[in-house]
Tab-separated table of C-alpha atoms in Angstrom:
chain	number	residue	atom	x	y	z
J	1	MET	CA	150.731	-10.302	235.332
J	2	THR	CA	154.044	-8.759	236.272
J	3	SER	CA	156.080	-11.712	235.057
J	4	GLU	CA	154.120	-11.915	231.789
J	5	ALA	CA	154.762	-8.216	231.121
J	6	THR	CA	158.484	-8.779	231.627
J	7	THR	CA	158.394	-11.617	229.081
J	8	THR	CA	156.720	-9.340	226.510
J	9	VAL	CA	159.372	-6.656	226.897
J	10	ALA	CA	162.146	-9.170	226.285
J	11	ALA	CA	160.419	-10.588	223.211
J	12	PHE	CA	161.679	-10.118	219.680
J	13	THR	CA	159.843	-7.184	218.096
J	14	LEU	CA	159.240	-5.742	214.655
J	15	ASP	CA	161.845	-3.070	215.421
J	16	ASP	CA	164.410	-5.762	216.154
J	17	LEU	CA	163.592	-7.442	212.862
J	18	LYS	CA	163.836	-4.169	210.950
J	19	ARG	CA	167.205	-3.346	212.481
J	20	ILE	CA	168.639	-6.719	211.506
J	21	LEU	CA	167.011	-6.747	208.063
J	22	LEU	CA	168.582	-3.369	207.292
J	23	SER	CA	172.070	-4.448	208.333
J	24	ALA	CA	171.910	-7.943	206.856
J	25	ALA	CA	170.103	-7.168	203.626
J	26	GLY	CA	169.610	-3.414	203.233
J	27	ALA	CA	166.325	-1.932	202.076
J	28	ASP	CA	164.695	-1.560	198.714
J	29	GLU	CA	164.765	2.089	197.598
J	30	SER	CA	161.054	2.090	196.768
J	31	VAL	CA	159.935	0.785	200.176
J	32	ASP	CA	159.266	2.846	203.313
J	33	MET	CA	160.508	0.553	206.060
J	34	ASP	CA	159.092	2.944	208.670
J	35	GLY	CA	155.611	2.532	207.214
J	36	ASP	CA	153.073	-0.119	208.211
J	37	ILE	CA	154.968	-3.204	207.055
J	38	LEU	CA	153.931	-5.757	209.694
J	39	ASP	CA	151.670	-7.645	207.288
J	40	ALA	CA	153.355	-6.685	204.050
J	41	LEU	CA	154.715	-9.532	201.931
J	42	PHE	CA	158.497	-9.840	201.992
J	43	THR	CA	158.386	-10.107	198.211
J	44	ASP	CA	156.684	-6.688	198.071
J	45	LEU	CA	159.296	-5.317	200.472
J	46	GLY	CA	162.050	-6.433	198.088
J	47	TYR	CA	163.437	-9.291	200.181
J	48	ASP	CA	164.141	-12.654	198.599
J	49	SER	CA	164.742	-15.939	200.386
J	50	LEU	CA	168.497	-15.343	200.647
J	51	ALA	CA	167.903	-12.017	202.385
J	52	LEU	CA	165.678	-13.815	204.889
J	53	LEU	CA	168.194	-16.615	205.415
J	54	GLU	CA	170.949	-14.088	206.066
J	55	THR	CA	168.688	-12.194	208.450
J	56	ALA	CA	167.791	-15.432	210.232
J	57	ALA	CA	171.477	-16.288	210.610
J	58	VAL	CA	172.150	-12.950	212.312
J	59	ILE	CA	169.116	-13.358	214.595
J	60	SER	CA	170.119	-16.879	215.594
J	61	ARG	CA	173.613	-15.662	216.516
J	62	GLU	CA	172.420	-12.572	218.391
J	63	TYR	CA	169.517	-14.182	220.228
J	64	GLY	CA	170.806	-17.718	220.514
J	65	VAL	CA	167.748	-19.236	218.851
J	66	GLU	CA	167.567	-22.020	216.293
J	67	LEU	CA	165.703	-21.123	213.103
J	68	SER	CA	165.493	-23.837	210.480
J	69	ASP	CA	165.969	-22.834	206.842
J	70	ASP	CA	162.642	-24.439	205.956
J	71	ALA	CA	160.766	-22.464	208.592
J	72	VAL	CA	162.451	-19.192	207.588
J	73	THR	CA	161.751	-19.564	203.895
J	74	ALA	CA	158.107	-20.470	204.629
J	75	VAL	CA	157.543	-17.121	206.364
J	76	THR	CA	155.945	-14.495	204.124
J	77	THR	CA	155.557	-11.368	206.299
J	78	PRO	CA	157.402	-9.512	209.085
J	79	ARG	CA	154.616	-10.555	211.486
J	80	GLY	CA	155.250	-14.191	210.599
J	81	PHE	CA	159.009	-13.767	211.048
J	82	VAL	CA	158.607	-12.094	214.468
J	83	GLU	CA	156.284	-14.904	215.594
J	84	LEU	CA	158.709	-17.514	214.330
J	85	VAL	CA	161.572	-16.031	216.370
J	86	ASN	CA	159.431	-15.708	219.487
J	87	SER	CA	158.260	-19.300	219.236
J	88	ALA	CA	161.770	-20.647	218.694
Z	1	MET	CA	178.957	-9.109	158.391
Z	2	THR	CA	176.890	-6.900	160.664
Z	3	ALA	CA	179.010	-4.087	162.093
Z	4	VAL	CA	178.953	-3.833	165.884
Z	5	ALA	CA	179.561	-0.528	167.632
Z	6	VAL	CA	180.459	0.703	171.093
Z	7	THR	CA	178.037	3.447	172.153
Z	8	GLY	CA	178.716	3.735	175.882
Z	9	ILE	CA	181.751	3.483	178.161
Z	10	GLY	CA	181.850	3.110	181.933
Z	11	ALA	CA	185.449	3.112	183.141
Z	12	ILE	CA	186.518	2.707	186.750
Z	13	ALA	CA	190.233	2.527	187.382
Z	14	PRO	CA	192.890	3.174	190.016
Z	15	ASN	CA	193.744	6.482	188.330
Z	16	GLY	CA	190.165	7.666	187.826
Z	17	LYS	CA	186.567	6.755	188.658
Z	18	GLY	CA	184.312	7.458	185.701
Z	19	THR	CA	185.381	7.597	182.065
Z	20	ASP	CA	186.282	11.297	182.040
Z	21	ALA	CA	188.380	11.075	185.196
Z	22	TYR	CA	190.152	7.935	183.986
Z	23	TRP	CA	190.890	9.358	180.553
Z	24	LYS	CA	192.113	12.714	181.867
Z	25	SER	CA	194.578	10.985	184.224
Z	26	THR	CA	195.620	8.545	181.532
Z	27	VAL	CA	196.413	11.191	178.935
Z	28	GLU	CA	198.285	13.194	181.574
Z	29	GLY	CA	200.260	10.138	182.657
Z	30	LEU	CA	198.967	10.080	186.228
Z	31	SER	CA	199.413	6.724	187.929
Z	32	GLY	CA	197.079	5.186	190.489
Z	33	ILE	CA	199.591	2.645	191.805
Z	34	VAL	CA	200.007	2.919	195.574
Z	35	PRO	CA	201.165	0.883	198.583
Z	36	VAL	CA	198.491	-1.714	199.360
Z	37	SER	CA	196.026	-0.286	201.888
Z	38	ARG	CA	193.180	-2.791	201.636
Z	39	PHE	CA	194.988	-5.378	203.724
Z	40	ASP	CA	198.295	-5.650	205.542
Z	41	ALA	CA	200.682	-6.537	202.727
Z	42	SER	CA	203.835	-5.980	204.779
Z	43	GLY	CA	204.471	-9.704	205.048
Z	44	TYR	CA	204.110	-10.384	201.333
Z	45	PRO	CA	206.722	-9.956	198.596
Z	46	ALA	CA	204.349	-7.751	196.521
Z	47	LYS	CA	203.462	-4.538	198.335
Z	48	LEU	CA	201.897	-2.274	195.698
Z	49	ALA	CA	198.523	-2.266	193.957
Z	50	GLY	CA	196.265	-0.246	191.737
Z	51	GLU	CA	193.440	0.331	194.194
Z	52	VAL	CA	189.983	1.785	193.567
Z	53	PRO	CA	188.595	3.102	196.849
Z	54	PHE	CA	184.833	3.247	196.451
Z	55	ASP	CA	182.019	4.567	198.619
Z	56	ALA	CA	179.514	1.864	197.711
Z	57	ALA	CA	176.736	3.297	199.875
Z	58	ALA	CA	176.860	6.537	197.891
Z	59	HIS	CA	176.511	4.731	194.560
Z	60	LEU	CA	174.448	1.592	195.141
Z	61	PRO	CA	171.120	0.588	196.707
Z	62	SER	CA	171.586	-0.692	200.251
Z	63	ARG	CA	170.038	-4.059	199.250
Z	64	LEU	CA	173.134	-4.745	197.172
Z	65	ILE	CA	175.793	-3.852	199.738
Z	66	PRO	CA	175.752	-6.954	201.983
Z	67	ALA	CA	175.505	-9.212	198.929
Z	68	THR	CA	178.425	-7.938	196.879
Z	69	ASP	CA	182.184	-8.129	196.685
Z	70	HIS	CA	184.103	-4.895	196.138
Z	71	MET	CA	184.731	-5.659	192.459
Z	72	THR	CA	181.029	-6.372	191.892
Z	73	ARG	CA	180.197	-2.973	193.348
Z	74	LEU	CA	182.698	-1.390	190.985
Z	75	SER	CA	181.164	-3.254	188.069
Z	76	LEU	CA	177.621	-2.190	189.009
Z	77	ALA	CA	178.771	1.429	189.016
Z	78	ALA	CA	180.572	1.020	185.680
Z	79	ALA	CA	177.521	-0.615	184.099
Z	80	GLU	CA	175.262	2.216	185.206
Z	81	TRP	CA	177.690	4.817	183.875
Z	82	ALA	CA	178.004	2.968	180.558
Z	83	LEU	CA	174.229	2.884	180.087
Z	84	GLN	CA	173.948	6.581	180.959
Z	85	ASP	CA	176.776	7.367	178.570
Z	86	ALA	CA	174.992	5.453	175.813
Z	87	GLY	CA	171.772	7.340	176.499
Z	88	VAL	CA	169.985	4.057	177.130
Z	89	ASP	CA	167.178	3.585	179.606
Z	90	PRO	CA	167.247	-0.152	180.334
Z	91	ALA	CA	163.569	-0.061	181.317
Z	92	GLU	CA	162.761	0.699	177.682
Z	93	LEU	CA	164.729	-2.257	176.359
Z	94	PRO	CA	162.887	-5.468	175.535
Z	95	ASP	CA	163.258	-7.944	178.417
Z	96	PHE	CA	165.104	-10.555	176.400
Z	97	GLY	CA	166.652	-8.177	173.873
Z	98	ALA	CA	169.464	-6.951	176.076
Z	99	GLY	CA	172.131	-8.975	177.851
Z	100	VAL	CA	175.287	-8.827	179.930
Z	101	ILE	CA	178.529	-10.618	179.036
Z	102	THR	CA	181.467	-9.963	181.329
Z	103	ALA	CA	184.888	-11.412	181.964
Z	104	SER	CA	186.136	-12.563	185.338
Z	105	SER	CA	189.341	-14.053	186.672
Z	106	ALA	CA	188.519	-15.030	190.240
Z	107	GLY	CA	184.978	-13.982	191.071
Z	108	GLY	CA	184.408	-12.214	194.385
Z	109	PHE	CA	187.644	-13.399	195.950
Z	110	GLU	CA	187.821	-10.890	198.803
Z	111	PHE	CA	184.232	-11.706	199.805
Z	112	GLY	CA	185.011	-15.392	199.535
Z	113	GLN	CA	188.109	-15.152	201.694
Z	114	ARG	CA	186.188	-13.328	204.432
Z	115	GLU	CA	183.418	-15.913	204.497
Z	116	LEU	CA	185.811	-18.873	204.409
Z	117	GLU	CA	187.605	-17.306	207.354
Z	118	ASN	CA	184.252	-17.060	209.120
Z	119	LEU	CA	183.640	-20.710	208.325
Z	120	TRP	CA	186.822	-22.073	209.865
Z	121	ASN	CA	187.187	-19.526	212.673
Z	122	LYS	CA	183.590	-19.359	213.878
Z	123	GLY	CA	181.557	-22.036	212.120
Z	124	PRO	CA	178.967	-22.396	209.363
Z	125	LYS	CA	176.411	-20.171	211.089
Z	126	TYR	CA	178.714	-17.212	210.555
Z	127	VAL	CA	179.007	-17.621	206.786
Z	128	SER	CA	177.000	-15.062	204.808
Z	129	ALA	CA	174.072	-16.499	202.878
Z	130	TYR	CA	175.266	-14.332	199.967
Z	131	GLN	CA	178.426	-16.399	199.759
Z	132	SER	CA	176.184	-18.724	197.726
Z	133	TYR	CA	176.778	-16.489	194.705
Z	134	ALA	CA	178.879	-13.446	195.663
Z	135	TRP	CA	182.143	-15.215	194.833
Z	136	PHE	CA	180.984	-16.729	191.519
Z	137	TYR	CA	182.722	-15.893	188.265
Z	138	ALA	CA	179.361	-14.894	186.787
Z	139	VAL	CA	178.281	-12.683	189.675
Z	140	ASN	CA	178.885	-9.356	187.920
Z	141	SER	CA	176.874	-10.396	184.872
Z	142	GLY	CA	174.116	-11.634	187.134
Z	143	GLN	CA	173.916	-8.558	189.326
Z	144	ILE	CA	173.961	-6.176	186.364
Z	145	SER	CA	171.329	-8.252	184.595
Z	146	ILE	CA	169.040	-8.259	187.627
Z	147	ARG	CA	169.509	-4.578	188.406
Z	148	HIS	CA	168.703	-3.407	184.883
Z	149	GLY	CA	166.285	-6.127	183.829
Z	150	MET	CA	168.563	-7.300	181.033
Z	151	ARG	CA	167.611	-10.938	180.466
Z	152	GLY	CA	168.917	-11.504	176.961
Z	153	PRO	CA	171.974	-13.633	176.110
Z	154	SER	CA	174.348	-13.317	179.065
Z	155	GLY	CA	177.311	-15.074	180.542
Z	156	VAL	CA	180.859	-14.876	181.764
Z	157	VAL	CA	184.175	-15.573	180.085
Z	158	VAL	CA	187.106	-16.780	182.174
Z	159	SER	CA	190.478	-16.558	180.426
Z	160	ASP	CA	192.408	-14.356	182.851
Z	161	GLN	CA	193.557	-11.110	181.300
Z	162	ALA	CA	192.481	-12.144	177.766
Z	163	GLY	CA	188.906	-12.363	179.051
Z	164	GLY	CA	188.221	-8.655	178.630
Z	165	LEU	CA	188.636	-9.109	174.875
Z	166	ASP	CA	187.008	-12.530	174.715
Z	167	ALA	CA	183.860	-11.093	176.338
Z	168	ILE	CA	183.731	-8.343	173.718
Z	169	ALA	CA	184.052	-10.949	170.960
Z	170	GLN	CA	181.312	-13.087	172.512
Z	171	THR	CA	179.159	-9.964	172.649
Z	172	ARG	CA	179.742	-9.242	168.990
Z	173	ARG	CA	178.627	-12.780	168.105
Z	174	GLN	CA	175.413	-12.403	170.125
Z	175	ILE	CA	174.603	-9.035	168.562
Z	176	ARG	CA	175.160	-10.500	165.122
Z	177	LYS	CA	172.658	-13.199	166.059
Z	178	GLY	CA	170.076	-10.538	166.824
Z	179	THR	CA	170.456	-9.289	170.398
Z	180	GLN	CA	169.769	-5.559	170.468
Z	181	LEU	CA	172.213	-4.409	173.115
Z	182	ILE	CA	174.756	-5.965	175.462
Z	183	ILE	CA	176.840	-4.642	178.341
Z	184	SER	CA	180.267	-6.143	177.814
Z	185	GLY	CA	183.810	-6.135	179.128
Z	186	GLY	CA	185.187	-6.640	182.578
Z	187	VAL	CA	185.643	-4.993	185.954
Z	188	ASP	CA	187.724	-7.238	188.152
Z	189	GLY	CA	190.178	-7.477	191.008
Z	190	SER	CA	191.099	-9.585	194.008
Z	191	LEU	CA	193.115	-7.346	196.296
Z	192	CYS	CA	193.134	-9.601	199.332
Z	193	PRO	CA	195.656	-12.041	200.823
Z	194	TRP	CA	194.000	-15.006	199.100
Z	195	GLY	CA	194.183	-13.248	195.750
Z	196	TRP	CA	197.759	-12.272	196.466
Z	197	VAL	CA	199.053	-15.750	197.237
Z	198	ALA	CA	197.170	-17.174	194.256
Z	199	GLN	CA	199.018	-14.773	191.980
Z	200	MET	CA	202.399	-15.220	193.637
Z	201	THR	CA	202.834	-18.778	192.404
Z	202	ASP	CA	205.493	-17.581	189.965
Z	203	THR	CA	207.527	-14.473	189.297
Z	204	ARG	CA	204.882	-12.466	187.450
Z	205	MET	CA	204.274	-10.024	190.311
Z	206	SER	CA	206.732	-7.246	190.970
Z	207	THR	CA	208.328	-7.135	194.410
Z	208	SER	CA	209.404	-3.500	194.129
Z	209	ASP	CA	207.987	-1.106	196.707
Z	210	ASP	CA	208.557	1.980	194.525
Z	211	PRO	CA	205.357	2.879	192.617
Z	212	GLU	CA	207.420	4.442	189.847
Z	213	ARG	CA	209.742	1.449	189.405
Z	214	ALA	CA	207.457	-1.502	190.040
Z	215	TYR	CA	205.765	-2.113	186.680
Z	216	LEU	CA	208.102	-1.445	183.778
Z	217	PRO	CA	207.204	-3.378	180.614
Z	218	PHE	CA	209.830	-3.315	177.850
Z	219	ASP	CA	212.263	-1.622	180.265
Z	220	PRO	CA	215.720	-2.970	181.208
Z	221	ALA	CA	214.413	-3.205	184.798
Z	222	ALA	CA	211.229	-5.121	183.914
Z	223	GLY	CA	210.553	-7.376	186.889
Z	224	GLY	CA	206.897	-8.316	186.847
Z	225	HIS	CA	203.680	-6.392	187.198
Z	226	VAL	CA	201.613	-4.637	189.829
Z	227	ALA	CA	198.112	-6.054	190.289
Z	228	GLY	CA	195.138	-3.745	190.329
Z	229	GLU	CA	191.378	-3.613	190.283
Z	230	GLY	CA	188.807	-1.955	188.073
Z	231	GLY	CA	188.211	-2.060	184.344
Z	232	ALA	CA	185.562	-0.879	181.929
Z	233	LEU	CA	182.136	-1.950	180.781
Z	234	LEU	CA	180.987	-1.072	177.300
Z	235	VAL	CA	177.545	-0.764	175.764
Z	236	MET	CA	177.629	-2.545	172.424
Z	237	GLU	CA	174.936	-2.639	169.775
Z	238	GLU	CA	174.507	-3.100	166.066
Z	239	LEU	CA	176.074	-0.120	164.295
Z	240	GLU	CA	173.181	0.718	161.990
Z	241	ALA	CA	170.619	0.357	164.780
Z	242	ALA	CA	172.718	2.629	166.960
Z	243	ARG	CA	172.826	5.212	164.173
Z	244	ARG	CA	169.043	4.996	163.720
Z	245	ARG	CA	168.489	5.862	167.366
Z	246	GLY	CA	170.937	8.738	167.086
Z	247	ALA	CA	173.522	7.254	169.434
Z	248	ARG	CA	177.026	8.635	169.689
Z	249	ILE	CA	179.335	6.028	168.134
Z	250	TYR	CA	182.756	5.611	169.764
Z	251	GLY	CA	183.813	3.119	167.153
Z	252	GLU	CA	183.379	-0.310	165.730
Z	253	VAL	CA	184.648	-3.617	167.106
Z	254	ALA	CA	186.013	-4.622	163.735
Z	255	GLY	CA	188.119	-7.715	164.320
Z	256	TYR	CA	189.017	-10.423	166.793
Z	257	GLY	CA	191.472	-13.267	167.031
Z	258	ALA	CA	192.267	-15.689	169.833
Z	259	THR	CA	194.859	-18.443	170.144
Z	260	MET	CA	196.356	-20.711	172.765
Z	261	ASP	CA	200.099	-20.972	173.284
Z	262	PRO	CA	201.816	-24.291	172.638
Z	263	ARG	CA	202.717	-26.313	175.721
Z	264	PRO	CA	205.587	-24.955	177.858
Z	265	GLY	CA	208.938	-26.021	176.464
Z	266	SER	CA	207.572	-26.539	172.976
Z	267	SER	CA	209.685	-25.276	170.086
Z	268	ARG	CA	206.554	-24.010	168.336
Z	269	GLU	CA	205.916	-20.296	168.003
Z	270	PRO	CA	203.890	-18.597	170.772
Z	271	GLY	CA	200.297	-17.867	169.752
Z	272	LEU	CA	200.213	-14.070	169.988
Z	273	ARG	CA	201.304	-13.311	166.416
Z	274	ARG	CA	198.593	-15.568	165.007
Z	275	ALA	CA	196.001	-13.872	167.227
Z	276	ILE	CA	197.045	-10.497	165.794
Z	277	VAL	CA	196.982	-11.714	162.177
Z	278	THR	CA	193.593	-13.351	162.724
Z	279	ALA	CA	192.127	-10.160	164.207
Z	280	LEU	CA	193.475	-8.005	161.358
Z	281	ASP	CA	192.139	-10.450	158.754
Z	282	ASP	CA	188.772	-10.517	160.513
Z	283	ALA	CA	188.659	-6.718	160.386
Z	284	GLY	CA	189.860	-6.569	156.787
Z	285	VAL	CA	192.635	-4.262	157.952
Z	286	ASN	CA	196.191	-4.181	156.613
Z	287	PRO	CA	198.982	-3.787	159.170
Z	288	ASP	CA	199.881	-0.350	157.786
Z	289	GLU	CA	196.367	0.883	158.581
Z	290	VAL	CA	196.826	0.303	162.319
Z	291	ASP	CA	197.703	3.528	164.134
Z	292	VAL	CA	198.435	2.196	167.605
Z	293	VAL	CA	198.831	-1.076	169.493
Z	294	PHE	CA	197.750	-1.283	173.141
Z	295	ALA	CA	200.177	-3.879	174.419
Z	296	ASP	CA	199.521	-6.637	176.925
Z	297	ALA	CA	202.736	-5.440	178.604
Z	298	ALA	CA	203.480	-8.289	180.994
Z	299	ALA	CA	206.737	-6.717	182.223
Z	300	VAL	CA	208.225	-10.200	182.457
Z	301	PRO	CA	211.254	-10.098	180.109
Z	302	GLU	CA	210.481	-13.358	178.260
Z	303	LEU	CA	206.852	-12.316	177.741
Z	304	ASP	CA	207.787	-8.787	176.677
Z	305	ARG	CA	210.179	-10.314	174.156
Z	306	ILE	CA	207.419	-12.532	172.734
Z	307	GLU	CA	205.068	-9.552	172.428
Z	308	ALA	CA	207.661	-7.259	170.837
Z	309	ASP	CA	208.615	-10.016	168.373
Z	310	ALA	CA	204.955	-10.566	167.434
Z	311	ILE	CA	204.403	-6.831	166.861
Z	312	ASP	CA	207.616	-6.566	164.827
Z	313	ALA	CA	206.701	-9.623	162.754
Z	314	VAL	CA	203.301	-8.252	161.787
Z	315	PHE	CA	204.001	-4.524	161.451
Z	316	GLY	CA	207.754	-4.306	160.928
Z	317	PRO	CA	210.204	-3.008	163.551
Z	318	GLY	CA	209.245	0.442	164.808
Z	319	LYS	CA	206.446	0.823	162.251
Z	320	VAL	CA	203.520	1.230	164.625
Z	321	ALA	CA	203.045	3.169	167.858
Z	322	VAL	CA	202.807	0.891	170.895
Z	323	THR	CA	201.605	1.906	174.329
Z	324	ALA	CA	200.685	0.438	177.710
Z	325	PRO	CA	198.558	2.821	179.768
Z	326	LYS	CA	198.103	-0.045	182.210
Z	327	THR	CA	201.464	1.073	183.629
Z	328	MET	CA	199.255	3.660	185.422
Z	329	THR	CA	196.707	1.189	186.792
Z	330	GLY	CA	198.503	-2.093	187.226
Z	331	ARG	CA	197.169	-5.218	185.566
Z	332	LEU	CA	193.471	-5.444	186.280
Z	333	ALA	CA	193.021	-9.142	185.495
Z	334	ALA	CA	189.803	-9.557	183.474
Z	335	GLY	CA	189.215	-5.793	183.693
Z	336	ALA	CA	192.408	-4.788	181.924
Z	337	ALA	CA	191.665	-5.416	178.281
Z	338	SER	CA	188.248	-3.788	178.129
Z	339	LEU	CA	189.773	-0.734	179.824
Z	340	ASP	CA	192.373	-0.742	177.048
Z	341	VAL	CA	189.577	-0.988	174.463
Z	342	ALA	CA	187.945	2.023	176.126
Z	343	ALA	CA	191.273	3.874	175.979
Z	344	ALA	CA	191.665	2.934	172.308
Z	345	LEU	CA	188.211	4.310	171.482
Z	346	LEU	CA	188.958	7.514	173.390
Z	347	ALA	CA	192.288	7.767	171.562
Z	348	ILE	CA	190.333	7.605	168.293
Z	349	ARG	CA	187.940	10.285	169.562
Z	350	ASP	CA	190.597	12.702	170.781
Z	351	GLY	CA	193.526	12.015	168.455
Z	352	VAL	CA	195.935	11.268	171.270
Z	353	ILE	CA	197.883	8.169	172.315
Z	354	PRO	CA	198.291	7.904	176.098
Z	355	PRO	CA	201.784	7.183	177.389
Z	356	THR	CA	203.513	4.201	178.918
Z	357	VAL	CA	204.672	5.802	182.153
Z	358	HIS	CA	207.961	5.459	184.026
Z	359	VAL	CA	209.403	3.239	181.282
Z	360	SER	CA	212.592	3.694	179.290
Z	361	ARG	CA	212.489	1.239	176.427
Z	362	ALA	CA	215.263	-1.328	176.641
Z	363	PRO	CA	217.651	-1.063	173.673
Z	364	GLU	CA	217.013	-4.653	172.598
Z	365	TYR	CA	213.439	-3.780	171.607
Z	366	SER	CA	212.718	-1.950	168.367
Z	367	ILE	CA	209.021	-1.230	168.986
Z	368	ASP	CA	207.937	2.424	168.842
Z	369	LEU	CA	206.895	2.621	172.492
Z	370	VAL	CA	205.086	5.837	173.450
Z	371	THR	CA	206.882	6.823	176.661
Z	372	GLY	CA	207.156	10.008	178.670
Z	373	ALA	CA	204.107	11.959	177.556
Z	374	ALA	CA	201.026	11.387	175.422
Z	375	ARG	CA	201.528	11.637	171.662
Z	376	GLU	CA	199.110	13.516	169.451
Z	377	ALA	CA	198.264	11.423	166.413
Z	378	GLN	CA	195.316	10.762	164.190
Z	379	VAL	CA	194.005	7.403	165.356
Z	380	ARG	CA	191.541	5.643	163.073
Z	381	THR	CA	192.322	2.031	163.855
Z	382	ALA	CA	193.722	0.509	167.046
Z	383	LEU	CA	194.774	-2.998	168.024
Z	384	VAL	CA	194.375	-4.160	171.624
Z	385	LEU	CA	196.324	-7.187	172.869
Z	386	ALA	CA	195.750	-9.244	175.991
Z	387	ARG	CA	197.284	-12.422	177.310
Z	388	GLY	CA	195.950	-14.591	180.074
Z	389	HIS	CA	198.017	-16.791	182.363
Z	390	GLY	CA	197.947	-20.323	181.042
Z	391	GLY	CA	198.418	-19.500	177.363
Z	392	PHE	CA	195.491	-17.327	176.323
Z	393	ASN	CA	196.180	-14.770	173.576
Z	394	SER	CA	193.512	-12.403	172.300
Z	395	ALA	CA	193.516	-9.443	169.951
Z	396	VAL	CA	190.771	-6.978	169.083
Z	397	VAL	CA	190.742	-4.344	166.341
Z	398	VAL	CA	188.642	-1.246	166.957
Z	399	ARG	CA	188.243	1.516	164.418
Z	400	ALA	CA	186.386	4.749	163.840
Z	401	ALA	CA	182.947	3.910	162.504
Z	402	ARG	CA	182.698	4.269	158.748
């Protein structure tokens, strides 16, 4: 149990994603990024595929993970993006 | 032919951000030329620029900041100001009834340089995804179109400094074909080492480090120009439709002419005079009806001579006021000529011709150059000239709406 808990703490979280999204792509003025966005569609949050590709590039550099363009552009929600990074 | 009017101006220039600030400085003769601060220019022959420092975060949505070059941010601000000035809410415009036609000389060069440096210093993973469009010629048109939902006829014109006038002419054609409203003109600049070396391929750039002696068109000490950034975007629409909606009319874009120079070394006449004559004919204006000429003002002696000769040939020596307020901003590439059109329209509004600063006209020229201070004069009709590197000559006639 102890080792599993440690793994969870080190995992990529929604807060990590939000931080990188904001620096790599900014935020739409009409969206509350501090609201419940985990299952919101990126299109509703104002992020297009380029914003996600730029965000993925920053994540791959910071966390040393490989994220393919196809996988990134197939993701539709923050939950999906977080899971993608954690499974990479 | 359908008359086309300018109903909104968004100017952003080294000597003033916003139309009022720019015009106040320009009439007062205040220059915005400074030592380059955007990059270390100490190792380059040209050390001065007309810079527009800009707090993008205060003016633009954060979504646009990582995706835009400095000059695109300036153009987004200018477009917003122009629409506000015209009293237009873009949300109320028909989706395909409003467009954006801008001029560009280099696209987002500073952005492009940074990302190319990332590419060769660090590798492809470090190149911004926004590089895919942020350095395009058409990026300003695209970003303005997206931001304001203006999906009508749009595009970009690339003819160096002449582009600011060529975009306005393209806009007039589209409005005559039925487009309701178009944002037109240019806001441009590439104040970065890559932009610098690209422009230093000949002697057009001044190497003076004195802001008051560096850009002196028609002066005995003319030795090239100072580069700058900024420009103006204009809201243009059909004159009668603008009147019906109660818009304030700055003036009419009444005439346009464009020519290419003959090949270098040719004995044929340079194209500028024909561009002027074509624009006057298009406007149905006689030379003696023109109250002021906004000169291209290259500050390269051979080019100044060609321009002075063309003005003399059309108007007669000393018969028309000539000015170059760009001596206060530097040459703004594709942003220069639409800023001059804005200045011409404001000159019509206020009855004042802004000065050509720091210049003493060389005795070999007989043009009536407005130097020293602004000159009060009734201005009904103005001619704006612009030349682009590589042989582009364009001329636009603007006049008070009739």
